[in-house]
PDB file of C-alpha atoms in Angstrom:
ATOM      1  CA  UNK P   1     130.499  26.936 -65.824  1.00 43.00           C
ATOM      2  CA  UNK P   2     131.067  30.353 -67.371  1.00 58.00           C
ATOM      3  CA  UNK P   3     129.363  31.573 -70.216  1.00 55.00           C
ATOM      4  CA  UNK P   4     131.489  32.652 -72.903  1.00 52.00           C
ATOM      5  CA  UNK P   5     129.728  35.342 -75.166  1.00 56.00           C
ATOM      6  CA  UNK P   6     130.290  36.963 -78.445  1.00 56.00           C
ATOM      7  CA  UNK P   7     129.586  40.273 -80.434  1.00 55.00           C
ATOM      8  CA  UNK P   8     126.611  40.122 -83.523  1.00 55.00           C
ATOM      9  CA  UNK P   9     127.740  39.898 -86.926  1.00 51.00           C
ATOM     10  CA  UNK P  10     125.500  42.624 -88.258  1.00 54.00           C
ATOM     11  CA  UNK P  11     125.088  43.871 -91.681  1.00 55.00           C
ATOM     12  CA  UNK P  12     126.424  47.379 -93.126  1.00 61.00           C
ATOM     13  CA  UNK P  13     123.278  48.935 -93.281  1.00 77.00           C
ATOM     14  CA  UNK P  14     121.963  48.076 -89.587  1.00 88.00           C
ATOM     15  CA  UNK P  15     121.121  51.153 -87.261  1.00 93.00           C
ATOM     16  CA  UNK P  16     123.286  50.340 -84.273  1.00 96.00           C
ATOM     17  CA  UNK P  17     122.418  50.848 -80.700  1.00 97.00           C
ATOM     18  CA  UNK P  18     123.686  49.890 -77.154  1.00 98.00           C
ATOM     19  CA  UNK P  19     122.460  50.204 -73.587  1.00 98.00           C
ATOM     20  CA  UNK P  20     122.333  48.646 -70.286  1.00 97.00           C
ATOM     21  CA  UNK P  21     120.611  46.897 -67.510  1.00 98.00           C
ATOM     22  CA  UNK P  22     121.716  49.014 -64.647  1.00 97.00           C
ATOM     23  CA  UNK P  23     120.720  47.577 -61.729  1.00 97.00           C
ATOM     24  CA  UNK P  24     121.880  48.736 -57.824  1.00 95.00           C
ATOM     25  CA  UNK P  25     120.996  47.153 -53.967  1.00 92.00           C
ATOM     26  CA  UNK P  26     118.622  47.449 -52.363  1.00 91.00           C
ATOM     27  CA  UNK P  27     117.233  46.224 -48.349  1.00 87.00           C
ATOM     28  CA  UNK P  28     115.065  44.053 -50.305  1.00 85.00           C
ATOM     29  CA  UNK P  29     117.163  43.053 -53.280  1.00 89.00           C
ATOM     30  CA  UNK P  30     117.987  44.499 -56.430  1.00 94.00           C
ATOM     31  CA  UNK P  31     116.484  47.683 -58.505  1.00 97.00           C
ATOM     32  CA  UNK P  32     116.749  48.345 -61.713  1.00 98.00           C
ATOM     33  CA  UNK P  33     116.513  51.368 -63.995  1.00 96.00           C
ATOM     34  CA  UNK P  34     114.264  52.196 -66.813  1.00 97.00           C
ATOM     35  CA  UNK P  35     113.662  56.196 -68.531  1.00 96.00           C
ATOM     36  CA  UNK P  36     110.647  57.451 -69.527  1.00 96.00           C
ATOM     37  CA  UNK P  37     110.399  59.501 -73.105  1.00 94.00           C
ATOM     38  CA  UNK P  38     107.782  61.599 -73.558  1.00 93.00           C
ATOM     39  CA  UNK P  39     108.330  61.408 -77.467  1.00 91.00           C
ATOM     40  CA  UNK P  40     107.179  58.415 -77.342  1.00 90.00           C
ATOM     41  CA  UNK P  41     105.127  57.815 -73.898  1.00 93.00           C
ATOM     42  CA  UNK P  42     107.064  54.767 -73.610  1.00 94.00           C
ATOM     43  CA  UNK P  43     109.490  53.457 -70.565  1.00 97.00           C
ATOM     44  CA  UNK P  44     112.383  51.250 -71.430  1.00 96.00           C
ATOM     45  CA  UNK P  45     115.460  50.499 -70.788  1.00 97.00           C
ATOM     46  CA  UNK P  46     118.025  53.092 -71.631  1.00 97.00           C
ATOM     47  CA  UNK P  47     119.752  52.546 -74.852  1.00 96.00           C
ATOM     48  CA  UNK P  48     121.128  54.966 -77.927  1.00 95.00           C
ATOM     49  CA  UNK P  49     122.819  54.692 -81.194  1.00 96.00           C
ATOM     50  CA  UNK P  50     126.512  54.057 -81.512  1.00 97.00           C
ATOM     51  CA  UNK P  51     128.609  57.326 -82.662  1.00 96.00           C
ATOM     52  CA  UNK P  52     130.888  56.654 -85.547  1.00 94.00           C
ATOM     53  CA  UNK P  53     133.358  54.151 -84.750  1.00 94.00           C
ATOM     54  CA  UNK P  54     132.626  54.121 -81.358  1.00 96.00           C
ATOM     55  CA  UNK P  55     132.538  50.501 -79.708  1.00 97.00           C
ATOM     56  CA  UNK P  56     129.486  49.253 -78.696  1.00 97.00           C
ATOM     57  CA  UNK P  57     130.780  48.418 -74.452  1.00 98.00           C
ATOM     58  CA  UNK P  58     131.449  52.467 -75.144  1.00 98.00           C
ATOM     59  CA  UNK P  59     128.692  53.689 -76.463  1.00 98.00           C
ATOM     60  CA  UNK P  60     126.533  51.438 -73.892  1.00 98.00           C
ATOM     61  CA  UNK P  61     128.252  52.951 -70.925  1.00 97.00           C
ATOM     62  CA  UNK P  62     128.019  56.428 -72.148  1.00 97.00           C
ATOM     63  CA  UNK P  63     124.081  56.076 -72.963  1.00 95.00           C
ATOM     64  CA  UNK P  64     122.989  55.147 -70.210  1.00 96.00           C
ATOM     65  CA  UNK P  65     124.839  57.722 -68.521  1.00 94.00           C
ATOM     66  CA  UNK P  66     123.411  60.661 -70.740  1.00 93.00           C
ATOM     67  CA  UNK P  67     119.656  59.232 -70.838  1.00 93.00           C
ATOM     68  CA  UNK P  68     119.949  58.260 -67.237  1.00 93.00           C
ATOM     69  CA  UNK P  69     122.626  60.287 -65.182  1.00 90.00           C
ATOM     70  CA  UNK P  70     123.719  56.688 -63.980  1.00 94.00           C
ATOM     71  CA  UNK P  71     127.682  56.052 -64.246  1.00 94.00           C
ATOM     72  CA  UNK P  72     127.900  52.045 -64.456  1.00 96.00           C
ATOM     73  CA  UNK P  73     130.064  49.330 -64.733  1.00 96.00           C
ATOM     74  CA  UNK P  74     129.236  47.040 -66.877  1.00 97.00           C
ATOM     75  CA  UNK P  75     129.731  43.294 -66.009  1.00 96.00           C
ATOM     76  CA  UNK P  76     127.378  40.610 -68.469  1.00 97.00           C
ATOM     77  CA  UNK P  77     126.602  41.135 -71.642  1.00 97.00           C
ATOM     78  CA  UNK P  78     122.605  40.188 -72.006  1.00 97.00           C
ATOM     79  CA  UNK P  79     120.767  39.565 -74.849  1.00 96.00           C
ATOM     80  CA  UNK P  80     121.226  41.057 -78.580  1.00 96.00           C
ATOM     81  CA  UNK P  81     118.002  42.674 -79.737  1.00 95.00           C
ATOM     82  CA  UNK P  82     116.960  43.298 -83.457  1.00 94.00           C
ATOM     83  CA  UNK P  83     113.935  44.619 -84.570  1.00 90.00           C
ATOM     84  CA  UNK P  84     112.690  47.039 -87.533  1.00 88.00           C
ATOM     85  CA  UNK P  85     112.487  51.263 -87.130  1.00 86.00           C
ATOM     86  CA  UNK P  86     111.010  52.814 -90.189  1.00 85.00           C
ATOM     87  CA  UNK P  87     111.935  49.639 -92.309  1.00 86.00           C
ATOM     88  CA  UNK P  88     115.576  49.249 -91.369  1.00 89.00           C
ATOM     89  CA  UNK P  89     116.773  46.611 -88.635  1.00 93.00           C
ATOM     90  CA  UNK P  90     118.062  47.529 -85.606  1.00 94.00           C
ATOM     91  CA  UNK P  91     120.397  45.958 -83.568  1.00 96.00           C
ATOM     92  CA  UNK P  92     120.837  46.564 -79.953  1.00 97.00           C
ATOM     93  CA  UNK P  93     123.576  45.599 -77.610  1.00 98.00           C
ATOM     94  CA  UNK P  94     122.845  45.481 -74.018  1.00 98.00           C
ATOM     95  CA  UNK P  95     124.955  44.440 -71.123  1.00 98.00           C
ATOM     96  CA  UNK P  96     123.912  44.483 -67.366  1.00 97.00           C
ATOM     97  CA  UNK P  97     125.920  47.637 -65.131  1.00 97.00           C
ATOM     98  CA  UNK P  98     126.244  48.175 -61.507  1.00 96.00           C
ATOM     99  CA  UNK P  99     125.445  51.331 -60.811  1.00 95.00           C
ATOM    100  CA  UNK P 100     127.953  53.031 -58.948  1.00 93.00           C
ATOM    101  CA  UNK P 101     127.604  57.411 -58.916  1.00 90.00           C
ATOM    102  CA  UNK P 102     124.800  59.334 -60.137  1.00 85.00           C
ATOM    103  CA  UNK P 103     124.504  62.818 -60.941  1.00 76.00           C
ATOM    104  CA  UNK P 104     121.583  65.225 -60.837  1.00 69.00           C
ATOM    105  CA  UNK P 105     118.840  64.261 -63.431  1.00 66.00           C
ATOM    106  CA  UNK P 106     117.100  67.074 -64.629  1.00 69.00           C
ATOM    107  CA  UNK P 107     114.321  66.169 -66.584  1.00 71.00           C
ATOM    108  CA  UNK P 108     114.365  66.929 -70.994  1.00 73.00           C
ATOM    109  CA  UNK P 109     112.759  66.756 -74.291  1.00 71.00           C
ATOM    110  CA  UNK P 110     114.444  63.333 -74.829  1.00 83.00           C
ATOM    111  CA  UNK P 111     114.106  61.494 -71.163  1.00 92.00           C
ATOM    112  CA  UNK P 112     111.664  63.116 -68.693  1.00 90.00           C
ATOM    113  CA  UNK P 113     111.644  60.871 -65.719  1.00 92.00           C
ATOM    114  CA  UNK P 114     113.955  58.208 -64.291  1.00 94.00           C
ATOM    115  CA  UNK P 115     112.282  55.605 -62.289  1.00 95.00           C
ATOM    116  CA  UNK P 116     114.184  52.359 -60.195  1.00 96.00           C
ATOM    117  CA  UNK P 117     111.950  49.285 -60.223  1.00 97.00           C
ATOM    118  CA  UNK P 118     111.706  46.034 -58.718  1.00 96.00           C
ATOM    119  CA  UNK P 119     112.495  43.866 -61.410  1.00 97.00           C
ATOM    120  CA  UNK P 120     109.467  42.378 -61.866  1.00 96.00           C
ATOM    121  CA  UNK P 121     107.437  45.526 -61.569  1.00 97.00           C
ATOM    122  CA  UNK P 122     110.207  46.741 -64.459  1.00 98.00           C
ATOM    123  CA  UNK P 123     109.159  44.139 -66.678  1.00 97.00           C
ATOM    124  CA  UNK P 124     105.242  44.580 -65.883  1.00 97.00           C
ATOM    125  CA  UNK P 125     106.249  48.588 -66.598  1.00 97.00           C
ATOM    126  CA  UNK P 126     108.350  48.713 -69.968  1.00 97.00           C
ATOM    127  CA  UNK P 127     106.477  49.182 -73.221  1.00 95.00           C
ATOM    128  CA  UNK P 128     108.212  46.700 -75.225  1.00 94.00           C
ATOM    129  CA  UNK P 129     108.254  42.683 -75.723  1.00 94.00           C
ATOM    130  CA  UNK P 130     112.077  42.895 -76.004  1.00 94.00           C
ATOM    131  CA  UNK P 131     112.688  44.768 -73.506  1.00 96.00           C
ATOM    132  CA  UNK P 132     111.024  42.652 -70.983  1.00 97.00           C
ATOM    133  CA  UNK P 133     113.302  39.445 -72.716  1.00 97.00           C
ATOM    134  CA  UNK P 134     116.384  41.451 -71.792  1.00 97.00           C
ATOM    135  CA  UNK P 135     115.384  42.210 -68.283  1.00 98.00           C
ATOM    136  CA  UNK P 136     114.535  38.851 -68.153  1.00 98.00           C
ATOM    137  CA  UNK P 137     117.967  37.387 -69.082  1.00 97.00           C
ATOM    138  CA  UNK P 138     119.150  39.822 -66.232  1.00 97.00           C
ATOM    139  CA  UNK P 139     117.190  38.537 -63.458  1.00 96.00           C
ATOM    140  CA  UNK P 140     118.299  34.820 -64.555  1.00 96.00           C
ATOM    141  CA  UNK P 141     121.848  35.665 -63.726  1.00 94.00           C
ATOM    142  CA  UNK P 142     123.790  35.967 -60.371  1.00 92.00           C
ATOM    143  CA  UNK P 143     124.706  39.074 -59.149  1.00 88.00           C
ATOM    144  CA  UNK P 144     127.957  39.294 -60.343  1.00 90.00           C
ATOM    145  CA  UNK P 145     130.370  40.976 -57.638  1.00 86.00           C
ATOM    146  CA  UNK P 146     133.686  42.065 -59.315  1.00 92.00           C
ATOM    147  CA  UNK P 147     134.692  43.221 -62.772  1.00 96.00           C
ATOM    148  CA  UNK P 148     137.651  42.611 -64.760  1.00 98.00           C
ATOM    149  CA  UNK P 149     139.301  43.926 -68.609  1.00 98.00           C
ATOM    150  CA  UNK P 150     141.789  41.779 -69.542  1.00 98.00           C
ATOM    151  CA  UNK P 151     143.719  42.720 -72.525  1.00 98.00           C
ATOM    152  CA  UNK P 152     146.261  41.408 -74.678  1.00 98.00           C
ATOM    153  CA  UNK P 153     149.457  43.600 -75.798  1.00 98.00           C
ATOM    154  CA  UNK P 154     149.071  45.836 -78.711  1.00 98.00           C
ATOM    155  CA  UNK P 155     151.455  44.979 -81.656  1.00 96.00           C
ATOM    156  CA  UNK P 156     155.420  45.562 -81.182  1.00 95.00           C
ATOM    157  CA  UNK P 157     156.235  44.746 -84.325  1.00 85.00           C
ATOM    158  CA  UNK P 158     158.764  41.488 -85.142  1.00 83.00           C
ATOM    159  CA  UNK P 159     160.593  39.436 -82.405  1.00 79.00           C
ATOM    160  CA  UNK P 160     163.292  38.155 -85.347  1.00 76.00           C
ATOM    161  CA  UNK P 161     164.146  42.336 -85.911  1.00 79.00           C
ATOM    162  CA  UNK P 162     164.780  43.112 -82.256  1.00 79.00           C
ATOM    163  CA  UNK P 163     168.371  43.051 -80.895  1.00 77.00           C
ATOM    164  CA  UNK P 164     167.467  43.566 -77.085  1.00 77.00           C
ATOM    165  CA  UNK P 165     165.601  41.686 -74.979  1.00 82.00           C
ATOM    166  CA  UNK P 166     162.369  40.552 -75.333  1.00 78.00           C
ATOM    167  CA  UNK P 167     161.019  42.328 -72.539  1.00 86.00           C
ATOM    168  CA  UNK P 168     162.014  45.774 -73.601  1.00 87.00           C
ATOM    169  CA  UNK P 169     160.336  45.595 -76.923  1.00 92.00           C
ATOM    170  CA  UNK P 170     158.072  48.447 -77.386  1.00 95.00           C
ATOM    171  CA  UNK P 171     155.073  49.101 -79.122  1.00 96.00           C
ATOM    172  CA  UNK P 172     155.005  49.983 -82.705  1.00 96.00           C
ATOM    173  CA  UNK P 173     153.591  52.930 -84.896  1.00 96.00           C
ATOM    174  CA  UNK P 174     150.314  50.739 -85.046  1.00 97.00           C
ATOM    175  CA  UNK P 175     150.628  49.151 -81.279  1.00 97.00           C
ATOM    176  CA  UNK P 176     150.675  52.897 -79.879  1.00 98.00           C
ATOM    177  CA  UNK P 177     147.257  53.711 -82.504  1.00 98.00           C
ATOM    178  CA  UNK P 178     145.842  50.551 -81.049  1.00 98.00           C
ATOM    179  CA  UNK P 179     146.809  51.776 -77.423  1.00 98.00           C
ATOM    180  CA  UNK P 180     144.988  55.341 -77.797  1.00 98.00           C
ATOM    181  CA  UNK P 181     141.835  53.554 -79.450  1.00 97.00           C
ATOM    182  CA  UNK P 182     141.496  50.820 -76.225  1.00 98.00           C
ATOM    183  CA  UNK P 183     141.550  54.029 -73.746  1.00 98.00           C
ATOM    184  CA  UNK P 184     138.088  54.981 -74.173  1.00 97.00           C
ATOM    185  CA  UNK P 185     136.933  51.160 -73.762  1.00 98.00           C
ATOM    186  CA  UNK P 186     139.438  50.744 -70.443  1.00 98.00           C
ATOM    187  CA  UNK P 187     137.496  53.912 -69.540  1.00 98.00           C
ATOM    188  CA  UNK P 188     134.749  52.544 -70.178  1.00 97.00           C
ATOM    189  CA  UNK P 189     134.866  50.116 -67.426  1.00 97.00           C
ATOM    190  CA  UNK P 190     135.526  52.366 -64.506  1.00 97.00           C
ATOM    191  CA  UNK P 191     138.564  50.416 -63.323  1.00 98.00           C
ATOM    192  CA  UNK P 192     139.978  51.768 -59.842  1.00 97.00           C
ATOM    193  CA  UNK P 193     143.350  49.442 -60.420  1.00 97.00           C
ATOM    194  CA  UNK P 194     145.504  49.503 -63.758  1.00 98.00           C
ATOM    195  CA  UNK P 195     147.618  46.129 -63.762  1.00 98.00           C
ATOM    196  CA  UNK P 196     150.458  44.948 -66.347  1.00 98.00           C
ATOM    197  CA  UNK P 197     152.364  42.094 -67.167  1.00 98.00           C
ATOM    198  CA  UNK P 198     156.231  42.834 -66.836  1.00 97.00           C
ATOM    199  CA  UNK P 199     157.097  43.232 -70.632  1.00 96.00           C
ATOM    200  CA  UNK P 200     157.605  47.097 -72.297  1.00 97.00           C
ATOM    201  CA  UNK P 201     155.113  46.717 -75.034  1.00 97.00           C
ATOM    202  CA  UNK P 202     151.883  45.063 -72.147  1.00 98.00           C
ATOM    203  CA  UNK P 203     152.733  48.419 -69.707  1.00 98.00           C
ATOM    204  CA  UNK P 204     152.669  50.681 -72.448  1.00 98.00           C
ATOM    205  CA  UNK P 205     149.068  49.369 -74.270  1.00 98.00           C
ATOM    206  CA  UNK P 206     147.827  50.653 -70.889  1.00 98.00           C
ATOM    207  CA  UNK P 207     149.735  53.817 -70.537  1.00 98.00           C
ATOM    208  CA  UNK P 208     147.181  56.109 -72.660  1.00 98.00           C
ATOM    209  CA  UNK P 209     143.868  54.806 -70.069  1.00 98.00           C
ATOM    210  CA  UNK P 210     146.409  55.502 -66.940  1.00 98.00           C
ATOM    211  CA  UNK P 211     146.999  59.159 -69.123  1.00 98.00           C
ATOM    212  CA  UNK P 212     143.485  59.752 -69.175  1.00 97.00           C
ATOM    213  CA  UNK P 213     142.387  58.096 -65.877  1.00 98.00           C
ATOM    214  CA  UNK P 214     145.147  59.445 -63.426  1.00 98.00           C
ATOM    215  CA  UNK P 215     145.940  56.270 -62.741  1.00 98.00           C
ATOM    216  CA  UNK P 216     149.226  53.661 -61.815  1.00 98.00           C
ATOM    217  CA  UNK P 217     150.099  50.952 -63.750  1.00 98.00           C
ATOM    218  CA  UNK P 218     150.973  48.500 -61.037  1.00 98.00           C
ATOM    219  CA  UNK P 219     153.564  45.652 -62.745  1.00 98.00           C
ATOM    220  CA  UNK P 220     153.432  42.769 -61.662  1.00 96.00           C
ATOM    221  CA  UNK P 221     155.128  39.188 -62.873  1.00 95.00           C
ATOM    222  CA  UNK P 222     151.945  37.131 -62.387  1.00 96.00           C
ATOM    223  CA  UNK P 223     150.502  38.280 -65.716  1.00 97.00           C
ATOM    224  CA  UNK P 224     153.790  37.295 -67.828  1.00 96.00           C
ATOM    225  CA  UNK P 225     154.873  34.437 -70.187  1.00 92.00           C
ATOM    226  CA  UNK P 226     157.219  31.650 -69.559  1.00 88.00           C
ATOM    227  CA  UNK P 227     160.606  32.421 -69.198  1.00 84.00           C
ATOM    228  CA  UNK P 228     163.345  30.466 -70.836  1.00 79.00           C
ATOM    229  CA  UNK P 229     163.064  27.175 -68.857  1.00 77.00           C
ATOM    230  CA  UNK P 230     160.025  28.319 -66.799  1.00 83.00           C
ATOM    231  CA  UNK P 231     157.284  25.508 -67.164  1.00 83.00           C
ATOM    232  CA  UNK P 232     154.044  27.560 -69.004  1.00 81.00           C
ATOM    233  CA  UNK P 233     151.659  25.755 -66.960  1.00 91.00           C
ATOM    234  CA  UNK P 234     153.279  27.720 -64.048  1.00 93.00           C
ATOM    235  CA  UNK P 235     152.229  31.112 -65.884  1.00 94.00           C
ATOM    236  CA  UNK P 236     149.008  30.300 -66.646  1.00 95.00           C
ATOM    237  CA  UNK P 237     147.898  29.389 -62.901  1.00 95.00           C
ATOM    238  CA  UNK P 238     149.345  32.088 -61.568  1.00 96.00           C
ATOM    239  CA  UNK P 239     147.912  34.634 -64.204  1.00 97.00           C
ATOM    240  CA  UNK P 240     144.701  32.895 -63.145  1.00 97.00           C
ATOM    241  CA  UNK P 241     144.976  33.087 -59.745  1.00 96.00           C
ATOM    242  CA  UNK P 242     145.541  36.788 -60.132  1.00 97.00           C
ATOM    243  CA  UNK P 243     142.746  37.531 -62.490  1.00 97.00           C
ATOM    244  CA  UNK P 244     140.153  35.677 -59.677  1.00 96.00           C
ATOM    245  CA  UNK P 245     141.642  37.487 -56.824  1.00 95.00           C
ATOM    246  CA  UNK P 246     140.745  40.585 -58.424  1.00 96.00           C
ATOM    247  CA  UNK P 247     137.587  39.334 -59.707  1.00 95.00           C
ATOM    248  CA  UNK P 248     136.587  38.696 -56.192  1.00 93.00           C
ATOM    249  CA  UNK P 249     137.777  42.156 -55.194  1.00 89.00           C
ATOM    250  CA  UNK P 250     134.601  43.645 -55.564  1.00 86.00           C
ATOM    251  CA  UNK P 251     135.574  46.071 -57.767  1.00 88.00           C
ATOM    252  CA  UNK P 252     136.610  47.095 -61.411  1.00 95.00           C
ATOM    253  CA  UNK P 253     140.005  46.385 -62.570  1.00 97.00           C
ATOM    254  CA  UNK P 254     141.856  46.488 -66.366  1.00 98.00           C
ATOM    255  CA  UNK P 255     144.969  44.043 -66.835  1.00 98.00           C
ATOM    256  CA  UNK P 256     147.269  43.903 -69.606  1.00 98.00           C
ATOM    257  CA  UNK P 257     148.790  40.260 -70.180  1.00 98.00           C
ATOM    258  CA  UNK P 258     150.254  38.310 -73.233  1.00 97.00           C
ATOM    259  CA  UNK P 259     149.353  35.542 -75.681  1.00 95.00           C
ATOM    260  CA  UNK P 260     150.850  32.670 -74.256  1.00 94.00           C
ATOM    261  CA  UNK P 261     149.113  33.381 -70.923  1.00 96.00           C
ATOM    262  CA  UNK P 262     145.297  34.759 -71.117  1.00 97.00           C
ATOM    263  CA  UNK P 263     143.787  31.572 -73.448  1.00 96.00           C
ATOM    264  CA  UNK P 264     145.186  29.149 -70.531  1.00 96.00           C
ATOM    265  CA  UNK P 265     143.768  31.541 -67.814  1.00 97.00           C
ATOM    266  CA  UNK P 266     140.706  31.977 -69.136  1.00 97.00           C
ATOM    267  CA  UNK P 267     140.215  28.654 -70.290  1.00 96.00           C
ATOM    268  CA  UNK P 268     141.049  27.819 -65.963  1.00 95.00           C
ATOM    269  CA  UNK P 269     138.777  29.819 -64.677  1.00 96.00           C
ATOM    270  CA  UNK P 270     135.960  29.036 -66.659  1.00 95.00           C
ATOM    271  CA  UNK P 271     136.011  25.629 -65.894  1.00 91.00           C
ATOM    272  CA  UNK P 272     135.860  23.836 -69.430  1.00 85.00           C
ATOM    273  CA  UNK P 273     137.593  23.909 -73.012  1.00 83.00           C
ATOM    274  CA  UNK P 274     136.680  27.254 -74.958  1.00 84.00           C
ATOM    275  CA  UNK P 275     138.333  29.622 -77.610  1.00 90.00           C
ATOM    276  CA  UNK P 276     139.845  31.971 -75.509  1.00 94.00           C
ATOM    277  CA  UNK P 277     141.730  33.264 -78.685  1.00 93.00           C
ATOM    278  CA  UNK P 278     142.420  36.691 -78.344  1.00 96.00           C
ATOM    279  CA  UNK P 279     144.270  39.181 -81.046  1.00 97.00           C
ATOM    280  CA  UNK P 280     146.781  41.858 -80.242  1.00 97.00           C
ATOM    281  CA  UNK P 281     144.964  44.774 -78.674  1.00 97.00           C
ATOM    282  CA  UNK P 282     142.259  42.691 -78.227  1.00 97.00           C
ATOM    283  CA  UNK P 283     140.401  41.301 -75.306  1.00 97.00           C
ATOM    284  CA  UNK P 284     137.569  39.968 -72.497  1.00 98.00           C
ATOM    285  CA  UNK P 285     135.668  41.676 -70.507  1.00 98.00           C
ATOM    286  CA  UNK P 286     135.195  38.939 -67.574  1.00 97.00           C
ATOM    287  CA  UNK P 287     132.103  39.311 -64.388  1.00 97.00           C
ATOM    288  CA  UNK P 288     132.967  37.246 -61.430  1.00 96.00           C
ATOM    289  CA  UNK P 289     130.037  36.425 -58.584  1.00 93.00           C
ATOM    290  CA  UNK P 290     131.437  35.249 -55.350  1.00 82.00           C
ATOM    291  CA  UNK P 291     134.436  34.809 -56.492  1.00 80.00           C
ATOM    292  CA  UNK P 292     133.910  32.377 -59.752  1.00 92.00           C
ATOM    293  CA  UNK P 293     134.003  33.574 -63.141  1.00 95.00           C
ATOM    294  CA  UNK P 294     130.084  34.122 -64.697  1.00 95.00           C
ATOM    295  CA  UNK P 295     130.435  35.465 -68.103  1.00 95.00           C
ATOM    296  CA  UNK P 296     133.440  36.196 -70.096  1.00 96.00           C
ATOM    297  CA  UNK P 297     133.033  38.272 -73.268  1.00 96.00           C
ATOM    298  CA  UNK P 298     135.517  39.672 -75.911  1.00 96.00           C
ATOM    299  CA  UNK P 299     135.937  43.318 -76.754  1.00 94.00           C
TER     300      UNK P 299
END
């Protein structure tokens, strides 16, 4: 069975923060990665505050690559993590990554040294209680073996006020704001493929990430609702199928899709009844091992 995870609800006043697990292969098994800061004489697991407005998946990915010099995918989110710094709580978002480039650490005032750990010896090593529970919750988990964004349409305004068809409506004013905002978090993901669903308004929620990433936006009809007579149960299987053939792909992929179609996907591939719910321009982030969905989490 999947697990099916969710964001904090945090108070106004909380100090947010997001990192990673980032973890790579070894002969022997699995490493992970932990950064040592002299201000502090402390090693942990790399982590920084969110920039304003800036999604936590986002800022997560792009922390761990600026304490670390390790790009990552990341797959499960782990553990939330609260504590107090100089009387205000903290809340820290961490999900695991798969390392996958790294660039030429040169040691700094913030993060001196970069060391890769068995996991256990990274737990023995860390400073901090709560960052041996989080490293914990990693080595309890499969290693998961393919990535996958799936997102829903942004908004393309009324069905009732549209005179063609249904599959050429386009985005609206808001749709195409919603669009720009989701490119950092498709980023985010380091996907190598961009799918889309068929209809105007699911190609062109991706078409800022394909902008930014040089990548196609391959369309195909697997990810699209019911057509007039089609049976919906057809839709959803195949939009399932799909979404665990590239989970099992071994590597990162973002798909747009539609309404009618991701709840009854996810809901397949997890295995049991869940709110799979999801909003215009909203979203899951889903981890597959061996080709079976672990963890699915919205974004």
């Amino acid at each position: 069975m999947a697990a099916v995870t969710g964001g904090p609800a945090t108070a106004t006043d909380d100090v947010r923060a997001a990192g990673g697990v980032v973890w790579r292969a070894t002969g022997d098994g699995v490493q992970v990665c932990l950064v040592h800061r002299p201000r502090y004489g402390d090693w942990t697991v790399p982590k920084g505050k969110l920039e304003p407005g800036e999604h936590p998946l986002v800022a997560a990915v792009r922390e761990v690559a600026e304490e670390s010099d390790v790009r990552a995918v990341p797959q499960v989110r782990l553990p939330t993590v609260r504590y107090l710094v100089d009387g205000r709580p903290k809340v820290v978002d961490y999900w695991s990554m798969r390392a996958v480039a790294t660039g030429g650490f040169e040691a700094g005032t913030e993060v001196d040294e970069v060391g890769w750990f068995d996991v256990d010896e990274a737990a023995r090593r860390v400073s901090y209680p709560h960052d041996a529970e989080v490293l914990a919750a990693f080595a309890a988990l499969p290693s998961a073996t393919g990535t996958v964004l799936v997102l829903r349409h942004a908004r393309a305004g009324r069905r009732a006020t549209w005179s063609g068809p249904d599959s050429a409506r386009p985005l609206d004013p808001a749709g195409w704001a919603r669009a720009v905002a989701l490119a950092p978090l498709v980023a985010a993901v380091r996907p190598e493929r961009l799918l889309s669903a068929s209809a105007r308004r699911c190609v062109q929620t991706l078409d800022p990430a394909a902008a930014h990433l040089d990548l196609p936006i391959e369309v195909t009809g697997d990810l699209d609702e019911p057509a007039p007579g089609q049976v919906p149960e057809e839709c959803v299987l195949a939009a399932a199928a799909r979404l665990a053939e590239l989970g099992a792909g071994g590597v990162s992929t973002a798909v747009c899709s539609q309404g009618k179609v991701i709840p009854g996907a996810l809901e397949r591939l997890a295995g049991v009844p869940g709110d799979f719910g999801t909003p215009k321009g909203g979203g899951w982030l889903l981890a597959f091992a061996a080709g079976r969905l672990l963890a699915a989490d919205p974004v």
